[in-house]
Each structure stands twice: as structure tokens, then as C-alpha cells.
Short mmCIF file of C-alpha atoms in Angstrom, two decimals:
data_model
loop_
_atom_site.label_atom_id
_atom_site.label_comp_id
_atom_site.label_asym_id
_atom_site.label_seq_id
_atom_site.Cartn_x
_atom_site.Cartn_y
_atom_site.Cartn_z
CA UNK A 259 -31.89 61.80 -12.70
CA UNK A 260 -32.83 58.28 -10.75
CA UNK A 261 -32.47 56.08 -13.48
CA UNK A 262 -28.81 57.70 -14.11
CA UNK A 263 -27.50 57.33 -10.51
CA UNK A 264 -29.09 54.03 -10.39
CA UNK A 265 -27.13 52.71 -13.63
CA UNK A 266 -23.74 54.67 -11.98
CA UNK A 267 -24.65 52.38 -9.07
CA UNK A 268 -24.77 49.26 -11.08
CA UNK A 269 -22.01 49.81 -13.21
CA UNK A 270 -19.76 50.29 -9.95
CA UNK A 271 -21.19 47.16 -8.27
CA UNK A 272 -20.38 45.46 -11.72
CA UNK A 273 -16.86 46.71 -11.63
CA UNK A 274 -16.27 45.69 -8.00
CA UNK A 275 -17.55 42.20 -8.75
CA UNK A 276 -15.42 42.03 -11.74
CA UNK A 277 -12.15 42.80 -9.68
CA UNK A 278 -13.53 40.40 -6.67
CA UNK A 279 -13.62 37.73 -9.35
CA UNK A 280 -10.47 38.51 -11.07
CA UNK A 281 -8.80 38.43 -7.70
CA UNK A 282 -10.43 34.91 -6.86
CA UNK A 283 -9.11 33.74 -10.43
CA UNK A 284 -5.65 35.08 -9.75
CA UNK A 285 -5.86 33.59 -6.31
CA UNK A 286 -6.87 29.98 -7.89
CA UNK A 287 -4.20 30.26 -10.19
CA UNK A 288 -0.94 30.75 -7.96
CA UNK A 289 -2.69 28.51 -5.73
CA UNK A 290 -2.72 25.88 -8.32
CA UNK A 291 0.95 26.67 -9.53
CA UNK A 292 1.89 26.48 -5.94
CA UNK A 293 0.37 23.14 -4.93
CA UNK A 294 1.98 21.37 -7.95
CA UNK A 295 5.30 22.86 -8.39
CA UNK A 296 6.45 24.62 -5.12
CA UNK A 297 7.89 22.20 -2.78
CA UNK A 298 7.79 24.42 0.27
CA UNK A 299 4.24 24.96 -0.24
CA UNK A 300 3.33 21.42 -1.39
CA UNK A 301 5.14 20.21 2.10
CA UNK A 302 2.16 22.63 3.71
CA UNK A 303 -0.35 20.99 2.07
CA UNK A 304 1.14 17.28 2.38
CA UNK A 305 0.72 17.11 -1.45
CA UNK A 306 4.07 15.00 -1.25
CA UNK A 307 2.30 12.28 0.65
CA UNK A 308 -0.98 12.55 -1.53
CA UNK A 309 0.94 12.50 -4.71
CA UNK A 310 2.75 9.52 -3.61
CA UNK A 311 -0.25 7.75 -2.21
CA UNK A 312 -2.23 8.47 -5.73
CA UNK A 313 0.90 6.99 -7.80
CA UNK A 314 1.02 3.93 -5.54
CA UNK A 315 -2.86 3.22 -6.00
CA UNK A 316 -2.37 3.53 -9.62
CA UNK A 317 0.45 0.97 -9.90
CA UNK A 318 -0.09 -2.60 -11.01
CA UNK A 319 0.37 -4.99 -8.21
CA UNK A 320 1.23 -8.59 -8.39
CA UNK A 321 3.21 -10.89 -6.74
CA UNK A 322 5.97 -10.86 -9.52
CA UNK A 323 6.07 -7.46 -9.64
CA UNK A 324 6.98 -7.15 -5.63
CA UNK A 325 9.15 -10.15 -5.81
CA UNK A 326 11.35 -8.36 -8.61
CA UNK A 327 11.39 -4.97 -6.87
CA UNK A 328 12.42 -6.69 -3.57
CA UNK A 329 14.90 -8.51 -5.32
CA UNK A 330 16.37 -5.41 -7.03
CA UNK A 331 16.41 -3.51 -3.88
CA UNK A 332 18.31 -6.55 -2.11
CA UNK A 333 20.99 -6.53 -5.04
CA UNK A 334 21.18 -2.61 -4.49
CA UNK A 335 21.69 -2.44 -0.81
CA UNK A 336 24.72 -5.06 -1.28
CA UNK A 337 26.17 -2.97 -3.90
CA UNK A 338 25.70 0.28 -1.64
CA UNK A 339 27.84 -1.35 0.97
CA UNK A 340 30.82 -2.23 -1.47
CA UNK A 341 31.00 0.61 -4.32
CA UNK A 342 33.15 3.45 -4.11
CA UNK A 343 30.54 6.86 -4.13
CA UNK A 344 30.99 10.32 -3.06
CA UNK A 345 28.71 13.21 -3.02
CA UNK A 346 29.34 16.37 -5.42
CA UNK A 347 27.41 19.46 -6.04
CA UNK A 348 27.07 22.17 -8.98
CA UNK A 349 25.90 25.47 -9.03
CA UNK A 350 23.58 27.06 -11.57
CA UNK A 351 23.33 30.33 -13.16
CA UNK A 352 20.89 31.38 -11.16
CA UNK A 353 22.57 30.49 -7.57
CA UNK A 354 21.11 27.48 -6.65
CA UNK A 355 23.27 24.51 -5.91
CA UNK A 356 22.72 20.89 -6.98
CA UNK A 357 23.76 17.79 -5.42
CA UNK A 358 24.41 14.48 -7.11
CA UNK A 359 25.94 11.05 -5.77
CA UNK A 360 28.74 9.76 -8.23
CA UNK A 361 29.17 5.89 -8.18
CA UNK A 362 32.33 4.10 -9.63
CA UNK A 363 32.09 1.12 -11.27
CA UNK A 364 31.19 -1.99 -8.90
CA UNK A 365 34.06 -3.84 -7.51
CA UNK A 366 35.40 -6.77 -8.99
CA UNK A 367 35.08 -5.11 -12.38
CA UNK A 368 32.83 -5.89 -15.52
CA UNK A 369 31.35 -8.84 -13.97
CA UNK A 370 28.21 -8.69 -16.23
CA UNK A 371 29.63 -7.80 -19.65
CA UNK A 372 32.69 -8.46 -21.82
CA UNK A 373 32.97 -4.76 -22.88
CA UNK A 374 35.62 -2.66 -21.35
CA UNK A 375 32.78 0.24 -20.13
CA UNK A 376 35.51 2.17 -18.12
CA UNK A 377 35.14 5.34 -19.87
CA UNK A 378 31.18 4.84 -19.85
CA UNK A 379 29.28 7.20 -17.91
CA UNK A 380 25.38 7.18 -17.01
CA UNK A 381 23.46 10.18 -15.89
CA UNK A 382 20.58 8.88 -14.15
CA UNK A 383 17.36 11.47 -13.85
CA UNK A 384 14.41 10.92 -11.46
CA UNK A 385 10.70 11.56 -12.13
CA UNK A 386 8.51 14.13 -10.64
CA UNK A 387 8.52 14.87 -6.74
CA UNK A 388 11.30 12.20 -6.52
CA UNK A 389 14.75 11.92 -5.64
CA UNK A 390 17.79 10.53 -6.44
CA UNK A 391 17.37 7.21 -4.54
CA UNK A 392 15.13 6.18 -6.73
CA UNK A 393 17.52 5.38 -9.33
CA UNK A 394 19.71 3.55 -7.48
CA UNK A 395 18.78 0.43 -8.64
CA UNK A 396 19.85 1.35 -11.98
CA UNK A 397 22.96 2.87 -10.87
CA UNK A 398 23.82 -0.43 -9.52
CA UNK A 399 22.81 -2.50 -12.95
CA UNK A 400 24.94 0.14 -14.81
CA UNK A 401 27.89 0.23 -12.05
CA UNK A 402 27.88 -3.80 -12.50
CA UNK A 403 28.58 -3.50 -15.77
CA UNK A 404 31.36 -1.32 -15.43
CA UNK A 405 30.20 2.18 -15.84
CA UNK A 406 30.43 5.18 -13.69
CA UNK A 407 27.04 6.72 -12.97
CA UNK A 408 25.97 10.52 -12.05
CA UNK A 409 22.62 10.57 -9.56
CA UNK A 410 21.51 13.86 -9.01
CA UNK A 411 18.49 14.94 -7.31
CA UNK A 412 16.52 17.57 -10.16
CA UNK A 413 16.19 21.11 -8.96
CA UNK A 414 13.79 21.76 -5.87
CA UNK A 415 13.77 18.16 -5.12
CA UNK A 416 15.74 16.12 -2.65
CA UNK A 417 18.55 17.56 -1.66
CA UNK A 418 18.84 20.16 -4.35
CA UNK A 419 18.02 23.76 -4.02
CA UNK A 420 15.47 25.51 -6.00
CA UNK A 421 12.07 27.14 -5.88
CA UNK A 422 9.97 25.57 -8.45
CA UNK A 423 10.04 21.90 -9.65
CA UNK A 424 11.22 22.42 -13.49
CA UNK A 425 9.29 19.83 -15.32
CA UNK A 426 12.33 19.29 -17.86
CA UNK A 427 12.51 23.21 -18.77
CA UNK A 428 15.16 24.34 -16.22
CA UNK A 429 16.57 20.97 -15.60
CA UNK A 430 17.69 20.41 -19.25
CA UNK A 431 19.92 23.03 -18.64
CA UNK A 432 20.95 22.12 -14.99
CA UNK A 433 21.92 18.50 -16.24
CA UNK A 434 24.63 20.31 -18.72
CA UNK A 435 26.62 21.35 -15.63
CA UNK A 436 26.78 17.38 -14.88
CA UNK A 437 27.75 16.79 -18.29
CA UNK A 438 30.57 19.36 -17.88
CA UNK A 439 31.55 17.32 -14.44
CA UNK A 440 31.55 14.40 -16.24
CA UNK A 441 33.98 15.66 -18.69
CA UNK A 442 36.24 17.14 -16.10
CA UNK A 443 36.61 13.99 -14.55
CA UNK A 444 36.83 12.06 -17.70
CA UNK A 445 37.66 13.70 -20.71
CA UNK A 446 37.47 10.71 -22.33
CA UNK A 447 33.93 9.97 -21.21
CA UNK A 448 30.97 8.47 -23.48
CA UNK A 449 27.75 9.58 -22.09
CA UNK A 450 24.37 7.65 -21.45
CA UNK A 451 21.61 9.69 -20.33
CA UNK A 452 18.32 7.45 -18.44
CA UNK A 453 15.83 9.15 -17.39
CA UNK A 454 12.02 8.06 -15.68
CA UNK A 455 8.90 10.27 -15.94
CA UNK A 456 9.67 13.54 -15.68
CA UNK A 457 13.54 12.66 -15.73
CA UNK A 458 12.78 10.91 -19.20
CA UNK A 459 11.22 13.99 -20.84
CA UNK A 460 14.34 15.98 -19.18
CA UNK A 461 16.59 13.31 -21.04
CA UNK A 462 14.63 14.12 -24.45
CA UNK A 463 14.54 17.50 -23.86
CA UNK A 464 18.36 17.61 -23.50
CA UNK A 465 18.64 16.04 -26.73
CA UNK A 466 17.32 18.87 -28.76
CA UNK A 467 19.48 21.42 -27.24
CA UNK A 468 22.12 23.19 -29.52
CA UNK A 469 24.78 21.95 -27.35
CA UNK A 470 24.08 18.00 -27.79
CA UNK A 471 22.63 18.49 -31.52
CA UNK A 472 26.23 19.64 -32.61
CA UNK A 473 28.12 16.97 -30.56
CA UNK A 474 29.33 19.34 -28.04
CA UNK A 475 28.78 16.68 -25.54
CA UNK A 476 29.65 12.95 -26.11
CA UNK A 477 26.27 11.57 -25.71
CA UNK A 478 25.81 8.16 -27.01
CA UNK A 479 22.43 7.15 -26.18
CA UNK A 480 19.23 8.10 -24.23
CA UNK A 481 16.99 5.93 -22.57
CA UNK A 482 13.77 7.32 -22.07
CA UNK A 483 11.52 5.33 -19.63
CA UNK A 484 7.95 6.54 -19.19
CA UNK A 485 8.04 10.12 -20.78
CA UNK A 486 5.13 12.52 -21.25
CA UNK A 487 5.14 14.50 -24.58
CA UNK A 488 5.12 17.95 -23.19
CA UNK A 489 4.45 19.56 -19.87
CA UNK A 490 1.71 21.62 -20.73
CA UNK A 491 -0.40 18.23 -21.59
CA UNK A 492 0.73 17.03 -18.03
CA UNK A 493 -0.68 20.17 -16.55
CA UNK A 494 -4.07 19.84 -18.63
CA UNK A 495 -4.16 16.25 -17.24
CA UNK A 496 -3.76 17.04 -13.63
CA UNK A 497 -5.77 20.52 -13.45
CA UNK A 498 -8.49 18.04 -14.33
CA UNK A 499 -7.47 15.23 -11.82
CA UNK A 500 -6.19 17.13 -8.89
CA UNK A 501 -7.63 20.37 -8.96
CA UNK A 502 -11.21 19.77 -10.95
CA UNK A 503 -11.02 23.02 -12.88
CA UNK A 504 -11.30 23.31 -16.56
CA UNK A 505 -8.01 23.27 -18.16
CA UNK A 506 -8.80 25.50 -21.18
CA UNK A 507 -9.71 28.19 -18.32
CA UNK A 508 -6.73 27.70 -16.15
CA UNK A 509 -3.72 26.33 -17.77
CA UNK A 510 -2.74 29.51 -19.93
CA UNK A 511 -3.29 31.30 -16.66
CA UNK A 512 -1.00 29.12 -14.88
CA UNK A 513 1.74 28.98 -17.54
CA UNK A 514 1.97 33.08 -17.41
CA UNK A 515 1.95 32.92 -13.75
CA UNK A 516 4.64 30.17 -13.84
CA UNK A 517 6.74 32.25 -16.15
CA UNK A 518 6.27 35.04 -13.83
CA UNK A 519 7.18 33.62 -10.71
CA UNK A 520 9.09 30.38 -11.60
CA UNK A 521 10.83 32.25 -14.55
CA UNK A 522 10.39 29.49 -17.09
CA UNK A 523 7.54 29.01 -20.19
CA UNK A 524 5.50 25.68 -19.60
CA UNK A 525 4.94 25.22 -23.39
CA UNK A 526 8.80 25.37 -23.98
CA UNK A 527 9.12 22.10 -21.98
CA UNK A 528 8.54 20.23 -25.06
CA UNK A 529 9.87 16.47 -25.22
CA UNK A 530 8.24 16.19 -28.46
CA UNK A 531 9.68 18.95 -30.23
CA UNK A 532 13.12 17.94 -29.14
CA UNK A 533 13.43 14.55 -30.37
CA UNK A 534 12.06 15.82 -33.85
CA UNK A 535 16.02 17.76 -33.84
CA UNK A 536 17.58 15.18 -32.00
CA UNK A 537 20.26 12.69 -33.58
CA UNK A 538 21.28 10.91 -30.36
CA UNK A 539 20.41 7.04 -30.49
CA UNK A 540 17.20 6.80 -28.19
CA UNK A 541 15.08 4.06 -26.52
CA UNK A 542 11.67 4.60 -25.56
CA UNK A 543 10.17 2.47 -22.85
CA UNK A 544 6.81 2.53 -21.55
CA UNK A 545 4.53 0.09 -19.23
CA UNK A 546 1.53 -0.78 -21.27
CA UNK A 547 -0.93 -0.27 -18.10
CA UNK A 548 0.65 3.27 -17.02
CA UNK A 549 -2.08 5.30 -15.65
CA UNK A 550 -0.28 8.10 -14.83
CA UNK A 551 1.34 9.08 -18.46
CA UNK A 552 -0.52 6.92 -21.26
CA UNK A 553 1.37 4.43 -23.42
CA UNK A 554 0.32 6.39 -26.45
CA UNK A 555 2.82 9.09 -25.31
CA UNK A 556 5.69 6.78 -25.90
CA UNK A 557 4.52 5.79 -29.34
CA UNK A 558 3.91 9.79 -30.27
CA UNK A 559 7.56 10.40 -29.25
CA UNK A 560 8.71 7.41 -30.99
CA UNK A 561 7.28 8.52 -34.28
CA UNK A 562 8.24 11.74 -33.91
CA UNK A 563 11.90 10.95 -33.40
CA UNK A 564 14.48 11.83 -36.05
CA UNK A 565 17.06 9.96 -34.54
CA UNK A 566 18.19 6.02 -34.66
CA UNK A 567 15.25 4.63 -32.28
CA UNK A 568 13.85 1.69 -30.59
CA UNK A 569 11.01 1.12 -28.66
CA UNK A 570 10.14 -1.39 -26.02
CA UNK A 571 6.28 -1.57 -24.62
CA UNK A 572 6.63 -3.78 -21.47
CA UNK A 573 2.69 -5.66 -20.90
CA UNK A 574 1.76 -5.24 -17.79
CA UNK A 575 3.79 -2.81 -16.40
CA UNK A 576 2.60 0.63 -14.71
CA UNK A 577 3.98 3.76 -14.46
CA UNK A 578 7.78 3.21 -14.24
CA UNK A 579 7.61 -0.27 -13.54
CA UNK A 580 8.94 -2.02 -16.72
CA UNK A 581 12.13 -2.74 -14.84
CA UNK A 582 9.96 -4.73 -12.32
CA UNK A 583 7.39 -6.10 -14.58
CA UNK A 584 10.26 -7.51 -17.23
CA UNK A 585 13.90 -7.23 -15.96
CA UNK A 586 15.83 -9.76 -18.18
CA UNK A 587 13.90 -7.96 -21.28
CA UNK A 588 14.23 -4.46 -19.79
CA UNK A 589 18.31 -4.70 -18.86
CA UNK A 590 19.13 -6.79 -21.91
CA UNK A 591 17.04 -4.36 -24.64
CA UNK A 592 19.14 -1.47 -22.76
CA UNK A 593 22.70 -3.22 -22.82
CA UNK A 594 22.30 -4.29 -26.72
CA UNK A 595 21.12 -0.86 -27.78
CA UNK A 596 23.56 1.16 -25.62
CA UNK A 597 26.25 -1.41 -26.73
CA UNK A 598 27.33 -1.89 -23.14
#
């Protein structure tokens, strides 16, 4: 009788312990998802500042890079003072208002090109925890090339509403709304999509959507600068780096948690799967010294792409630093590839 009671007590204690462990595991998974993808929670943790500081520490720091970045910033400031632009919004199917700044071609016409780019539009997409202002130097260059530019804040970032950063999974569909807006403004539009980091992954994921594969939208080129291959791989890397947890134990559960809470499946956010279906000419750019997303991601994407393609690896550039490391080659390559 005593042995039976002891066994029951042990069994009950084991069940209680298991419940506590499961609760702790669930709380840890929820914390990890919120700390990486929920801006309101990230602000409480100062995660945005931590990510910014860590990202800056991983960049290549040289005098020439700093000088080129400062020169681009000065030109952008001057352009902002003279160019015509306006704020516009769209509303997603799940009720979020997304914000973008729309720029006209620079005053003085096509000062950098002999082409007539009056019907060329560029959708410029920023990276993870970024905002549209990050892409203004690129909008400046395209605008001076005679192009119109649409520069949005992606979902849950900048001035755009949203509960979860989309990692490209939701953003690829959100950005179709901006393509629709472009065609409303100019039915003759030819569209280039240019993204950095998560924005680049978003652009590549868009290329595999049926609407773009079928040619429903007149997208003539994609410029992918420092894209990852897929969001799940990024989560695996950051699980180890940011949270110091074994990815195999936590990432699949985080994906399920994100599906339940954020409404999207992490494993569906795959740029490398999308480019296998794409027919849109794509330029893949990456810095050889990128410590955030290894340059091997670029070569994997390039090898997998089914479309007309070109690769530009910029020596000495860190994450999203290719335009500062070698601006002449960077922008000339884009100009030639996109036919500007």
C-alpha cells in the first residue's frame, strides 16, 4: 500500500514538473517571438537600440566608406529640398494602414541619363527594423535618373501599422498594394523593385507570386541587395546569437507560435523558393564582408534563380554597404542592368 501511494505521489510530482517545464518553454518561445518581431514589445526591451548597436558594430569602418556615405547623405539632403513628393497610404486586407512617400523625378529632368524614364517607377524596400528614410539615398539616385519612386514603411515599422514584422511573408502581399497604386497613378508604368536585406528578400519573394510570374504587373527588374535565403534560416542564426538557445529545440515551436499569433508561417517566407519560379530579370548584390547575412546567401540565390540574372559582389563591403564601398560600380551596374 505504501509503495502504491509513493508511486502515485511520484507520478503526480512528475506531471506537475512536466506542466511547469511546458509552461516555461511556452513562455520562452513567446518571449523570443515578441523580442524579435513585435515592435511594441521590442521597444520595452530597448531591442531596437540593441539591434542597431550590434548591426553598426558589425559594419566595415573605413575612411572611404564614411566619406562616401557622407557624400551620399549631402546629395540626398539637397535633393529633398527641391524634389516634389507626397505622403500616401494604403490599407491591407487585415485592416492595417501602410505609409509611403512618393517622389517625382528630380527637377531639371533626366540629368544623369539620356533615356526617357518618365514612366519608370521604383519601389524601394528597407530592411528589418528599418524605415523608409533608409532608402532615400537610393530614391535620390533613381529620381535624378528621371524615375518616380515609392518608398514605403513596411508593416509594423516606421509609420506603418502592424503587430508583427513580416520578414517578407506578409510584406510580399502588402507590396502588391503599392504596385496597384503605381498603376493607378500611371497605367503605362514600368516598375523596378529594389530592396535591402529584409526588403530584398521581400522583393525576391514577390517575384515568385502568381501575379508577378503571370506578368499581371509590369515589373521589369528586381535589385536584391543583401538578401537572406529564407526567414527560417535567419531565425536559426539569431536564436543562437541573440537568445543563446538551441535552434532545433526552439525555432519550430517559434514558427508555430508565430502562425498562431502573427498569422503567417515562418517557413513560407522563402526567397530561394521564389526565385526558382521567377522570370523577372534580377540583379543580386552583396558585400563580401557581410557579417549579418553571409555572402554565400547571395551565391545560393543567384544559382537557384530561373530568370535572367547577374551577380555583383562588392569587395570590402559589410551589410548593405555596397553602395558606400563602391558607389560608381554599384549604381552603374544597376543602370546597365535595368536599362535606365
